[in-house]
Amino acid sequence: MDGQEPADNGQGVAFGGAIPGADGPAFELHLPRGAPIPVLVAAPHAGRVYPPALRERMRDADYSALRLEDRHVDRLAREIAAATGAGLLVAHAPRAMLDLNRACDDVDWSMVRGGSPRPVRHSLLNRRSRSGLGLVPRRLSGLGEIWKAPLERGELEARIERIHRPYHAALGDALGRLRDRWGAALLLDLHSMPPLRPRVPGERTAEFVVGDRFGASCDPALAAQALGWLAGHERRAAHNRPYAGGYILDRHGAPARGIHAIQLEICRTTYLDAALREPSARAGAIVRLVTGLVRELGQAVAGLGRAGAQPLAAE
């Protein structure tokens, strides 16, 4: 499978992209017939397909996987989509291989054999790579360097062509189809986060972070509604801090064109076991909570579409 275009299996499920070194697609996309709700739920960091050659090149594959993955967020996303009729986009390619929430420019070229094919200027485009978490993650706290050896430039290019480009093409197309059907569409990009550190002793930190690129990726009323829903269910939530969203929201959130995007970070302690490895008995409550949120936001986005994609908030 070269996997440039998602191949529909006739049941509204499409598989696309390809993982270099593995026999399988880089992602799967579910769009229910008739699009019963104008929402697409995505899990870009939940991929767990590690080709043997990739693991062999990692200094501590198990540690890196546990730290880099949005552990089992895809399970939450599947249940939420099934309960609501939302579209679903799930990455199978692991974040260790390529981070779908980074721009293709966001590369630490010092980890690539041969370096950049063109001069590199330090900018916002590659600031995450300089911290060790660029398009291909390089360093993790508690471990240091993830890789035993440099990455070949041709391999990086193959990952971009087979994973990054088809994933974002499929995401953009799916959101466009939902917008055309409803007049407006919403991407809910699901992520997980480690427990936040309290700023002062005794502080109860947020369990959820709603990111909207400080108002740039969705109508402000949608983010406010999400925060209100979580507060109404006695869940601690923060807005944009410390996670405002990244490349996915920058690229696909376009409120002026009726396409809205929110990143939802979920604390791993709310749905995983004490080791933060496997789903716990609490996962069901998180599924129900976010299912209700998706239904509420879906109604709001549908109303936004009926109003001609005009802003919800009064001028």
Rosetta silent file (secondary structure, phi, psi, omega in degrees, C-alpha in Angstrom):
SEQUENCE: MDGQEPADNGQGVAFGGAIPGADGPAFELHLPRGAPIPVLVAAPHAGRVYPPALRERMRDADYSALRLEDRHVDRLAREIAAATGAGLLVAHAPRAMLDLNRACDDVDWSMVRGGSPRPVRHSLLNRRSRSGLGLVPRRLSGLGEIWKAPLERGELEARIERIHRPYHAALGDALGRLRDRWGAALLLDLHSMPPLRPRVPGERTAEFVVGDRFGASCDPALAAQALGWLAGHERRAAHNRPYAGGYILDRHGAPARGIHAIQLEICRTTYLDAALREPSARAGAIVRLVTGLVRELGQAVAGLGRAGAQPLAAE
SCORE:     score description
SCORE:     0.000 S_00000001
   1 L     0.000  119.884  173.650    0.000    0.000    0.000 S_00000001
   2 L   -85.953  -25.679  163.358    1.455    3.338   -0.995 S_00000001
   3 L    65.876   31.588  178.012   -1.543    4.901    0.708 S_00000001
   4 L   -72.746  -40.742  179.667   -1.651    8.395   -0.681 S_00000001
   5 L  -110.294  135.384  176.760   -5.474    8.482   -0.915 S_00000001
   6 L   -60.827  137.008 -179.707   -7.738    6.903    1.710 S_00000001
   7 E  -104.204  114.425 -178.748   -9.477    3.814    0.301 S_00000001
   8 E   -74.252  135.478 -179.476  -13.137    3.514    1.373 S_00000001
   9 L   -89.695   10.294  179.198  -14.223   -0.011    2.272 S_00000001
  10 L    88.608   -4.627 -179.659  -17.812    0.693    1.241 S_00000001
  11 L  -120.284   22.515  179.530  -19.015    1.168    4.835 S_00000001
  12 L    80.515    9.997  178.974  -17.865    4.741    5.368 S_00000001
  13 E  -113.779  126.513 -178.964  -14.471    3.628    6.696 S_00000001
  14 E  -122.556  143.541  177.128  -11.347    4.639    4.797 S_00000001
  15 E  -117.816  135.547 -176.191   -7.729    3.683    5.395 S_00000001
  16 E  -145.281  171.505 -177.529   -4.927    5.889    4.144 S_00000001
  17 L    66.766 -179.250  178.396   -1.246    6.627    4.260 S_00000001
  18 L  -153.619  142.942  179.277    1.377    3.992    4.952 S_00000001
  19 L   -95.534  112.465  178.989    3.835    3.377    7.780 S_00000001
  20 L   -55.150  128.078  179.415    7.354    2.860    6.405 S_00000001
  21 L    88.535    0.114  179.058    8.606   -0.529    7.545 S_00000001
  22 L  -132.813  155.019  179.603    5.172   -1.827    8.533 S_00000001
  23 L   -99.584   89.329 -179.317    2.349   -3.497    6.650 S_00000001
  24 L   169.350  166.355 -178.381   -0.618   -1.291    7.327 S_00000001
  25 L   -76.233  158.793  177.670   -2.195    2.145    6.928 S_00000001
  26 L   -81.253  -21.194 -178.744   -1.010    5.259    8.725 S_00000001
  27 E  -161.282  166.215  172.639   -4.556    6.219    9.738 S_00000001
  28 E  -132.085  146.311 -177.029   -8.219    5.356    9.443 S_00000001
  29 E  -128.894  125.861  176.553  -11.137    7.687    8.814 S_00000001
  30 E  -113.588  122.606  172.980  -14.795    6.969    9.631 S_00000001
  31 L  -126.239  102.030 -178.450  -17.480    9.271    8.208 S_00000001
  32 L   -57.400  144.621  179.355  -20.969    7.922    8.965 S_00000001
  33 L   -57.955  133.192  178.531  -23.415    7.997    6.082 S_00000001
  34 L    82.440   -7.291  178.450  -25.419   11.211    6.096 S_00000001
  35 L    45.181   72.767 -174.183  -23.082   12.884    8.620 S_00000001
  36 L   -66.832  -12.136  179.261  -25.624   12.986   11.496 S_00000001
  37 L  -147.749  139.455 -174.481  -23.555   15.520   13.464 S_00000001
  38 L   -83.282   46.009 -176.543  -21.133   18.229   12.176 S_00000001
  39 E  -130.200  138.209  171.719  -18.247   17.068   14.368 S_00000001
  40 E  -118.958  124.124  177.329  -15.078   15.106   13.619 S_00000001
  41 E   -99.328  128.561 -177.577  -13.204   13.595   16.576 S_00000001
  42 E  -125.185  149.462  176.196   -9.493   12.966   15.932 S_00000001
  43 E  -133.052   84.721 -173.653   -6.708   11.209   17.836 S_00000001
  44 L   -79.323  -15.864 -175.410   -3.421   12.101   16.098 S_00000001
  45 L  -112.837   19.186 -175.631   -1.047   10.963   18.875 S_00000001
  46 L  -100.698    3.007 -176.737   -2.535    7.565   19.750 S_00000001
  47 L   -60.471  136.587 -178.019   -0.694    5.473   17.135 S_00000001
  48 L  -129.651   19.245  178.802    0.841    2.260   18.456 S_00000001
  49 L   -94.984  101.009 -176.922    2.188    0.554   15.309 S_00000001
  50 L  -106.448  107.345  175.192    5.969    0.457   15.826 S_00000001
  51 L   -57.354  143.491 -179.642    7.929   -1.239   13.016 S_00000001
  52 H   -52.402  -40.812 -178.851   10.656   -3.500   14.463 S_00000001
  53 H   -63.866  -32.644  178.370   13.390   -1.441   12.800 S_00000001
  54 H   -67.885  -46.771 -179.399   12.065    1.710   14.488 S_00000001
  55 H   -62.642  -36.993 -179.248   12.073    0.152   17.957 S_00000001
  56 H   -64.053  -26.501 -178.225   15.591   -1.185   17.436 S_00000001
  57 L   -88.969   -4.047 -179.005   16.846    2.345   16.828 S_00000001
  58 E   -93.462  138.794 -178.173   15.303    3.715   20.036 S_00000001
  59 L   -67.198  -37.438  176.372   17.404    3.820   23.203 S_00000001
  60 L  -148.445   87.706 -171.974   14.417    2.845   25.373 S_00000001
  61 H   -61.639  -41.302 -177.139   11.409    2.152   23.183 S_00000001
  62 H   -65.929  -43.047  179.536    8.982    1.346   26.002 S_00000001
  63 H   -63.765  -46.288 -177.760    9.797    4.504   27.954 S_00000001
  64 H   -64.345  -41.408  179.725    9.568    6.715   24.868 S_00000001
  65 H   -61.598  -44.837 -178.640    6.293    5.166   23.734 S_00000001
  66 H   -63.121  -36.764 -178.167    4.705    5.667   27.140 S_00000001
  67 H   -79.667  -35.404 -173.630    5.801    9.311   27.266 S_00000001
  68 H   -86.257  -34.829 -176.677    5.045   10.267   23.667 S_00000001
  69 L   -70.135  147.586  161.872    1.739    8.518   23.051 S_00000001
  70 L   -84.199   85.995 -164.747   -1.624    9.958   23.998 S_00000001
  71 L   -55.010  114.769  174.912   -2.118    6.628   25.665 S_00000001
  72 L    59.817   19.422  173.453   -5.353    4.906   24.549 S_00000001
  73 H   -63.051  -28.668  177.414   -7.043    8.176   23.619 S_00000001
  74 H   -61.378  -33.545  177.486   -8.109    6.369   20.447 S_00000001
  75 H   -65.145  -43.331  176.084  -10.257    4.050   22.583 S_00000001
  76 H   -60.524  -47.247 -176.464  -12.014    7.040   24.085 S_00000001
  77 H   -60.603  -41.350 -179.687  -12.423    8.615   20.648 S_00000001
  78 H   -62.289  -44.422 -178.879  -13.947    5.461   19.141 S_00000001
  79 H   -68.000  -38.709  178.822  -16.552    5.168   21.875 S_00000001
  80 H   -64.741  -45.071  179.931  -17.400    8.869   21.716 S_00000001
  81 H   -64.393  -41.655 -179.781  -17.797    8.778   17.932 S_00000001
  82 H   -63.684  -36.375 -177.601  -19.924    5.624   18.071 S_00000001
  83 H   -76.529  -24.996 -172.965  -22.240    7.163   20.673 S_00000001
  84 H  -109.751  -19.204 -172.613  -22.690   10.487   18.873 S_00000001
  85 L    84.191    9.127  178.336  -22.412    9.742   15.148 S_00000001
  86 L   -69.275  155.582  170.490  -19.397   12.024   14.890 S_00000001
  87 E   -68.428  161.703 -175.903  -16.723   11.372   12.301 S_00000001
  88 E  -141.533  130.138  175.484  -13.559    9.731   13.551 S_00000001
  89 E  -128.615  117.578 -175.676   -9.929   10.038   12.455 S_00000001
  90 E  -124.486  126.264  176.225   -7.383    7.842   14.241 S_00000001
  91 E   -82.200  137.762  171.320   -3.659    7.728   13.542 S_00000001
  92 L   -99.829  -28.946  177.859   -1.911    4.340   13.603 S_00000001
  93 L   -66.364  132.358 -177.079    1.564    5.759   12.923 S_00000001
  94 L   -75.651  152.610  178.292    3.249    6.491   16.266 S_00000001
  95 L   -61.388  -30.464  178.618    4.273    9.962   17.312 S_00000001
  96 L   -59.957  -32.723  179.744    7.837    8.686   17.765 S_00000001
  97 L   -78.724  -43.104 -179.450    8.004    8.180   13.998 S_00000001
  98 L  -165.239  131.567 -177.922    6.341   11.461   13.053 S_00000001
  99 L   -92.898  113.160 -177.465    4.313   14.026   14.991 S_00000001
 100 L   -72.260  -10.154  178.207    1.166   14.945   13.066 S_00000001
 101 L  -100.019   25.253  175.715    0.734   18.055   15.212 S_00000001
 102 L  -128.628  149.648  175.834    3.931   19.626   13.870 S_00000001
 103 L   -73.388  155.501  178.365    4.636   21.410   10.602 S_00000001
 104 L   -62.314  -22.129  178.603    6.917   19.777    8.053 S_00000001
 105 L   -79.587  -15.243 -170.695    9.354   22.660    8.676 S_00000001
 106 L   -84.425   66.997 -173.911    9.562   21.933   12.406 S_00000001
 107 L  -121.116  135.388  169.854   12.629   19.692   12.148 S_00000001
 108 L   -85.650   96.447 -172.414   15.800   19.539   14.202 S_00000001
 109 H   -70.000  -13.703  177.174   18.107   19.112   11.205 S_00000001
 110 H   -70.552  -14.372  177.465   21.082   18.288   13.414 S_00000001
 111 H   -95.928    2.059 -178.647   19.482   14.858   13.970 S_00000001
 112 E  -108.891  125.223  179.818   19.181   14.240   10.206 S_00000001
 113 E   -63.912  123.789 -177.315   22.174   12.852    8.343 S_00000001
 114 L    97.122  -16.424  176.972   23.137   15.398    5.709 S_00000001
 115 L    71.253 -167.822 -176.785   21.178   18.197    7.384 S_00000001
 116 L   -73.656  143.656  175.628   18.604   20.422    5.764 S_00000001
 117 L   -73.078   -6.587  179.585   18.396   20.668    1.965 S_00000001
 118 L  -145.608  161.277  179.067   18.074   24.453    2.390 S_00000001
 119 L   -58.405  141.670 -178.961   19.232   27.090    4.894 S_00000001
 120 L  -111.779  130.212  174.839   17.303   27.018    8.181 S_00000001
 121 L  -110.130  135.054  176.523   16.345   30.118   10.103 S_00000001
 122 L   -65.568  129.217 -178.013   15.257   29.873   13.727 S_00000001
 123 L  -158.989 -177.900  175.849   11.590   30.871   13.888 S_00000001
 124 H   -60.890  -25.461 -177.882    8.252   29.855   15.353 S_00000001
 125 H   -63.580  -32.706 -176.848    8.160   27.120   12.692 S_00000001
 126 H  -121.922   22.843 -178.977   10.946   25.140   14.332 S_00000001
 127 H   -68.692  -33.750  179.705   10.804   26.271   17.952 S_00000001
 128 H   -70.705  -35.543  179.013    9.374   22.934   19.125 S_00000001
 129 H   -63.804  -33.690  179.717   12.109   20.996   17.373 S_00000001
 130 H   -69.840  -19.747  176.100   14.689   23.027   19.265 S_00000001
 131 L   -89.892   -3.671  178.685   13.069   21.878   22.508 S_00000001
 132 L   102.369   -3.085 -177.095   13.349   18.242   21.385 S_00000001
 133 L  -126.524   60.946  178.200    9.726   17.700   20.319 S_00000001
 134 L   -92.567 -153.398 -178.172    9.599   18.617   16.649 S_00000001
 135 L   -55.146  -41.768  168.979    8.274   16.738   13.643 S_00000001
 136 L  -115.606  112.276 -178.571   10.412   13.781   14.738 S_00000001
 137 L   -58.045  141.427 -177.636   10.860   13.872   18.523 S_00000001
 138 L  -115.445  -39.619 -174.201   14.486   13.841   19.591 S_00000001
 139 E  -132.748  150.057  174.402   14.709   14.190   23.388 S_00000001
 140 E  -134.779  141.657  175.116   12.631   13.364   26.448 S_00000001
 141 L   -64.354  141.074 -177.828   13.146   14.399   30.044 S_00000001
 142 L    87.193  -11.168  179.392   14.322   11.466   32.111 S_00000001
 143 L  -128.258  -42.945 -172.824   15.851    9.819   29.057 S_00000001
 144 E    88.734 -134.220 -177.835   17.687   12.372   26.959 S_00000001
 145 E   -64.254  132.242  179.184   18.253   11.335   23.353 S_00000001
 146 L   -79.151  -34.453 -168.442   15.550    9.024   22.003 S_00000001
 147 E  -107.158  148.401  178.782   17.573    7.684   19.066 S_00000001
 148 L   -81.296  -23.409 -174.394   20.814    5.728   18.838 S_00000001
 149 L  -150.169  162.037  178.736   21.808    7.198   15.466 S_00000001
 150 L   -62.587  160.150  177.416   20.909   10.025   13.067 S_00000001
 151 E   -93.357  137.078  176.273   17.912    9.789   10.755 S_00000001
 152 E   -73.954  140.161 -178.231   18.495    9.552    7.004 S_00000001
 153 H   -59.496  -39.746  179.781   17.011   12.448    5.054 S_00000001
 154 H   -62.339  -34.178  178.591   15.322   10.080    2.597 S_00000001
 155 H   -69.658  -40.512  176.354   13.595    8.309    5.462 S_00000001
 156 H   -60.661  -45.085  179.868   12.299   11.586    6.841 S_00000001
 157 H   -61.848  -37.643  178.991   10.958   12.518    3.418 S_00000001
 158 H   -65.028  -39.840  179.126    9.237    9.127    3.128 S_00000001
 159 H   -64.236  -41.135  178.829    7.516    9.626    6.490 S_00000001
 160 H   -63.222  -45.829 -176.405    6.265   13.045    5.422 S_00000001
 161 H   -70.799  -33.063 -174.279    4.939   11.759    2.091 S_00000001
 162 H   -96.295  -19.375 -177.268    3.346    8.591    3.455 S_00000001
 163 H  -117.425  -60.556 -171.294    2.032    9.793    6.819 S_00000001
 164 H   -65.227  -54.168 -175.107    1.899   13.572    7.226 S_00000001
 165 H   -63.119  -48.535 -179.786    0.642   14.708    3.831 S_00000001
 166 H   -66.223  -34.655  178.501   -2.119   12.091    3.397 S_00000001
 167 H   -61.395  -49.411 -177.125   -3.324   12.495    7.001 S_00000001
 168 H   -71.626  -30.664  173.952   -3.766   16.237    6.684 S_00000001
 169 H   -64.721  -43.888  179.086   -5.269   15.946    3.225 S_00000001
 170 H   -65.221  -40.916  179.166   -7.841   13.462    4.569 S_00000001
 171 H   -63.589  -46.746  179.467   -8.559   15.654    7.602 S_00000001
 172 H   -62.586  -40.487  179.231   -9.057   18.759    5.490 S_00000001
 173 H   -65.584  -43.042 -179.213  -11.305   16.909    3.044 S_00000001
 174 H   -63.509  -43.418  178.488  -13.430   15.407    5.832 S_00000001
 175 H   -65.078  -38.013  176.908  -13.936   18.780    7.524 S_00000001
 176 H   -63.222  -39.178  179.019  -14.823   20.330    4.173 S_00000001
 177 H   -67.340  -40.556  177.023  -17.439   17.650    3.548 S_00000001
 178 H   -64.525  -42.693  178.702  -18.984   18.181    6.976 S_00000001
 179 H   -62.418  -41.792  179.723  -19.043   21.937    6.439 S_00000001
 180 H   -65.219  -32.440  179.831  -20.677   21.513    3.037 S_00000001
 181 H   -75.503  -39.737 -171.297  -23.324   19.254    4.590 S_00000001
 182 H  -110.760  -13.678 -174.422  -24.084   21.400    7.638 S_00000001
 183 L    90.994  -15.952  176.600  -22.843   24.885    6.804 S_00000001
 184 L  -159.759  157.667 -179.051  -20.259   24.620    9.587 S_00000001
 185 E  -146.704  156.667  178.939  -18.051   21.904   11.071 S_00000001
 186 E  -130.983  131.375  168.042  -16.008   21.278   14.209 S_00000001
 187 E   -97.142  123.380  170.624  -12.794   19.325   14.723 S_00000001
 188 E  -107.238  104.362 -175.562  -12.374   18.061   18.285 S_00000001
 189 E   -92.189  108.992 -173.941   -8.718   17.058   18.463 S_00000001
 190 E   -88.961  132.264  177.407   -8.298   14.712   21.434 S_00000001
 191 E  -137.982  165.958  172.245   -5.017   14.547   23.347 S_00000001
 192 E  -122.897  155.372 -178.320   -3.866   13.409   26.759 S_00000001
 193 E  -134.069  150.352  171.650   -1.549   15.185   29.155 S_00000001
 194 L   -67.422  160.520  178.270    0.485   14.191   32.212 S_00000001
 195 L   -54.669  132.591  179.165   -0.809   15.584   35.501 S_00000001
 196 L   -72.483  146.624  178.869   -0.174   19.314   35.657 S_00000001
 197 L   -82.842  133.476  177.271    2.119   20.590   38.375 S_00000001
 198 L   -65.536  140.844  178.584    0.502   22.850   40.967 S_00000001
 199 L   -78.582  -27.890  176.644    1.812   26.397   40.900 S_00000001
 200 L  -134.485  151.929 -179.766    1.321   26.737   44.643 S_00000001
 201 L   -55.489  133.819  177.229    1.136   24.047   47.331 S_00000001
 202 L    87.065   -5.726 -179.843   -2.310   22.515   47.588 S_00000001
 203 L   -66.581  136.154  174.334   -3.554   23.814   44.242 S_00000001
 204 L   -91.759  109.011 -173.473   -6.003   21.496   42.464 S_00000001
 205 L   -80.555  164.920 -177.057   -4.791   21.548   38.872 S_00000001
 206 L   -67.230  142.554  173.673   -6.905   21.271   35.740 S_00000001
 207 L   -92.333  -20.951 -179.160   -8.044   17.857   34.513 S_00000001
 208 E  -135.799  147.118  171.877   -8.860   19.230   31.058 S_00000001
 209 E  -128.735  122.252  177.515   -7.399   21.972   28.899 S_00000001
 210 E   -95.582  117.643 -179.018   -9.484   23.482   26.106 S_00000001
 211 E  -111.302  133.470  176.714   -7.231   24.942   23.396 S_00000001
 212 L  -139.585   28.086 -179.304   -8.364   27.232   20.597 S_00000001
 213 L    53.979   41.611  178.148   -5.146   29.059   19.695 S_00000001
 214 L    56.250   42.668  175.448   -6.316   31.975   21.848 S_00000001
 215 L    92.115   -2.710 -175.552   -9.494   32.380   19.846 S_00000001
 216 L   -83.961  -23.640 -170.735   -8.014   31.918   16.378 S_00000001
 217 L  -101.533   -8.856  177.056   -9.182   28.372   15.597 S_00000001
 218 L  -156.505  166.038  174.849  -12.882   28.493   16.541 S_00000001
 219 L   -61.295  133.123 -177.577  -15.710   30.807   17.441 S_00000001
 220 H   -55.851  -29.499 -179.443  -15.110   31.959   21.037 S_00000001
 221 H   -66.188  -29.714  179.231  -18.604   30.858   22.030 S_00000001
 222 H   -70.154  -44.130  176.695  -17.752   27.237   21.243 S_00000001
 223 H   -63.215  -40.271  178.738  -14.717   27.242   23.526 S_00000001
 224 H   -63.945  -38.036  178.669  -16.778   28.970   26.220 S_00000001
 225 H   -65.953  -39.890  177.741  -19.461   26.322   25.861 S_00000001
 226 H   -62.789  -45.161  179.216  -16.898   23.547   26.251 S_00000001
 227 H   -64.244  -38.929  178.821  -15.493   25.153   29.401 S_00000001
 228 H   -65.965  -38.445  178.504  -19.004   25.668   30.750 S_00000001
 229 H   -62.247  -46.196 -178.570  -19.925   22.032   30.105 S_00000001
 230 H   -65.748  -42.974  178.613  -16.890   20.786   32.008 S_00000001
 231 H   -64.044  -38.085  179.627  -17.460   23.207   34.890 S_00000001
 232 H   -65.542  -20.520  176.635  -21.114   22.209   35.038 S_00000001
 233 L  -104.197   21.052  174.539  -20.014   18.627   35.570 S_00000001
 234 L    57.340   41.070  175.612  -17.621   19.678   38.322 S_00000001
 235 L  -111.902  132.745 -179.448  -14.506   19.059   36.258 S_00000001
 236 L   -76.734  127.006 -176.573  -11.553   21.398   36.585 S_00000001
 237 E  -136.637  149.692  176.214  -10.662   22.926   33.233 S_00000001
 238 E  -122.450  162.092 -176.937   -8.253   25.519   31.896 S_00000001
 239 E  -118.883  109.959  174.023   -8.318   27.559   28.700 S_00000001
 240 L    71.461   -7.866 -178.862   -5.249   27.560   26.433 S_00000001
 241 L  -129.594  123.489    9.489   -2.755   27.185   29.260 S_00000001
 242 L   -93.496    8.324 -176.981   -0.511   25.339   29.177 S_00000001
 243 L  -124.919  109.857 -179.847   -1.800   23.853   25.893 S_00000001
 244 L   -97.128   -5.420 -173.149   -3.343   26.140   23.283 S_00000001
 245 L   104.800  165.425 -176.174   -3.097   23.698   20.388 S_00000001
 246 L  -132.790 -139.415 -173.520   -0.509   23.339   17.654 S_00000001
 247 H   -58.428  -38.842 -176.950   -0.110   22.835   13.937 S_00000001
 248 H   -60.430  -46.234  178.627   -3.382   20.941   13.495 S_00000001
 249 H   -68.774  -38.783  177.980   -5.456   23.823   14.798 S_00000001
 250 H   -60.235  -42.168 -174.951   -3.330   26.373   12.930 S_00000001
 251 H   -78.365  -40.058 -169.092   -3.783   24.518    9.653 S_00000001
 252 H  -105.041  -21.867  177.107   -7.389   23.371    9.844 S_00000001
 253 L   -73.929  119.278 -178.205   -9.187   25.851   12.081 S_00000001
 254 E  -145.121   73.829 -176.106  -10.783   28.447    9.807 S_00000001
 255 H   -55.045  -33.796 -179.676  -13.810   30.013   11.504 S_00000001
 256 H   -64.490  -23.106  177.571  -14.316   32.496    8.677 S_00000001
 257 H  -102.532   11.912  177.099  -14.918   29.520    6.365 S_00000001
 258 L    81.734   13.680  178.515  -17.171   27.734    8.823 S_00000001
 259 E  -116.026  116.530 -175.975  -14.547   25.255   10.039 S_00000001
 260 E  -111.001  150.327 -177.803  -13.831   25.359   13.759 S_00000001
 261 E  -142.921  130.490  177.493  -11.186   23.424   15.691 S_00000001
 262 E  -127.321  136.549  171.355  -10.719   22.777   19.408 S_00000001
 263 E   -99.458  130.602  177.434   -7.974   20.780   21.096 S_00000001
 264 E  -118.260  112.131  175.233   -9.056   18.933   24.227 S_00000001
 265 E   -92.067  131.292 -179.590   -6.316   17.718   26.557 S_00000001
 266 E  -117.655  127.190  179.589   -7.423   15.091   29.086 S_00000001
 267 E   -63.405  133.267 -176.074   -5.327   14.339   32.162 S_00000001
 268 H   -63.834  -25.624 -179.813   -4.121   10.745   32.020 S_00000001
 269 H   -69.214  -17.124 -176.922   -4.992   10.153   35.660 S_00000001
 270 H   -79.170  -17.861 -176.522   -8.695   10.565   34.834 S_00000001
 271 L  -139.540   -4.146  178.801   -8.918    7.470   32.627 S_00000001
 272 E  -110.346  165.730  178.162   -5.703    5.409   33.027 S_00000001
 273 L   -72.776 -178.890 -175.067   -4.432    3.196   35.825 S_00000001
 274 L   -62.301  -29.450  178.166   -1.852    4.274   38.403 S_00000001
 275 L   -83.065   -2.628 -178.455    1.010    3.362   36.047 S_00000001
 276 L    58.386   37.986 -179.058   -0.621    5.491   33.282 S_00000001
 277 L  -112.944  -42.401 -173.370   -0.462    2.490   30.952 S_00000001
 278 L  -127.251  153.512  177.716   -3.934    0.957   30.618 S_00000001
 279 E   -59.487  143.619  179.170   -7.518    2.228   30.824 S_00000001
 280 L  -106.973 -178.390  177.580   -9.009    2.149   34.303 S_00000001
 281 L   -65.357  -17.347  179.784  -12.569    1.845   35.573 S_00000001
 282 L   -78.312  -12.700 -175.405  -12.753    5.657   35.380 S_00000001
 283 H   -61.356  -36.130 -179.637  -12.486    5.665   31.580 S_00000001
 284 H   -60.290  -38.790  179.163  -16.212    5.098   31.134 S_00000001
 285 H   -65.629  -36.547  178.035  -17.035    8.291   33.000 S_00000001
 286 H   -68.157  -40.620  176.508  -14.695   10.267   30.736 S_00000001
 287 H   -59.057  -46.643 -179.168  -16.315    8.770   27.641 S_00000001
 288 H   -64.010  -40.188  179.792  -19.762    9.775   28.917 S_00000001
 289 H   -62.449  -49.464 -176.997  -18.564   13.268   29.812 S_00000001
 290 H   -73.909  -29.442  173.665  -16.979   13.968   26.425 S_00000001
 291 H   -59.323  -46.175  177.244  -19.873   12.288   24.603 S_00000001
 292 H   -62.200  -38.813  177.557  -22.198   14.828   26.180 S_00000001
 293 H   -62.608  -44.512  179.966  -19.809   17.626   25.250 S_00000001
 294 H   -61.698  -40.982  178.431  -19.705   16.497   21.620 S_00000001
 295 H   -63.437  -43.362  178.857  -23.502   16.452   21.452 S_00000001
 296 H   -62.799  -47.634 -179.511  -23.726   19.952   22.919 S_00000001
 297 H   -66.657  -36.207  178.059  -21.078   21.339   20.588 S_00000001
 298 H   -60.021  -42.099  177.593  -22.621   19.539   17.633 S_00000001
 299 H   -63.902  -40.727 -179.953  -25.927   21.301   18.230 S_00000001
 300 H   -65.387  -41.635 -179.499  -24.170   24.652   18.510 S_00000001
 301 H   -68.175  -38.471  176.565  -22.193   24.108   15.312 S_00000001
 302 H   -61.651  -40.511  176.603  -25.346   23.014   13.456 S_00000001
 303 H   -64.879  -36.203  177.175  -27.010   26.223   14.600 S_00000001
 304 H   -63.317  -40.311  177.484  -24.011   28.167   13.437 S_00000001
 305 H   -65.429  -41.148  179.210  -24.358   26.578   10.014 S_00000001
 306 H   -64.749  -29.761 -179.723  -28.057   27.373    9.824 S_00000001
 307 L   -81.778    6.099  177.759  -27.251   30.987   10.663 S_00000001
 308 L    84.931   28.310  176.796  -25.021   31.174    7.620 S_00000001
 309 L    62.110   30.087  175.346  -21.720   30.535    9.452 S_00000001
 310 L   -83.901  152.538  179.951  -21.979   33.881   11.234 S_00000001
 311 L   -56.217  140.478  177.140  -20.148   34.223   14.577 S_00000001
 312 L   -70.024  -38.419 -177.072  -22.128   32.972   17.585 S_00000001
 313 L   -76.349  138.379  179.278  -20.877   35.741   19.821 S_00000001
 314 L   -69.077  143.639  177.175  -22.532   39.131   19.403 S_00000001
 315 L   -74.473    0.000    0.000  -20.353   41.876   18.024 S_00000001
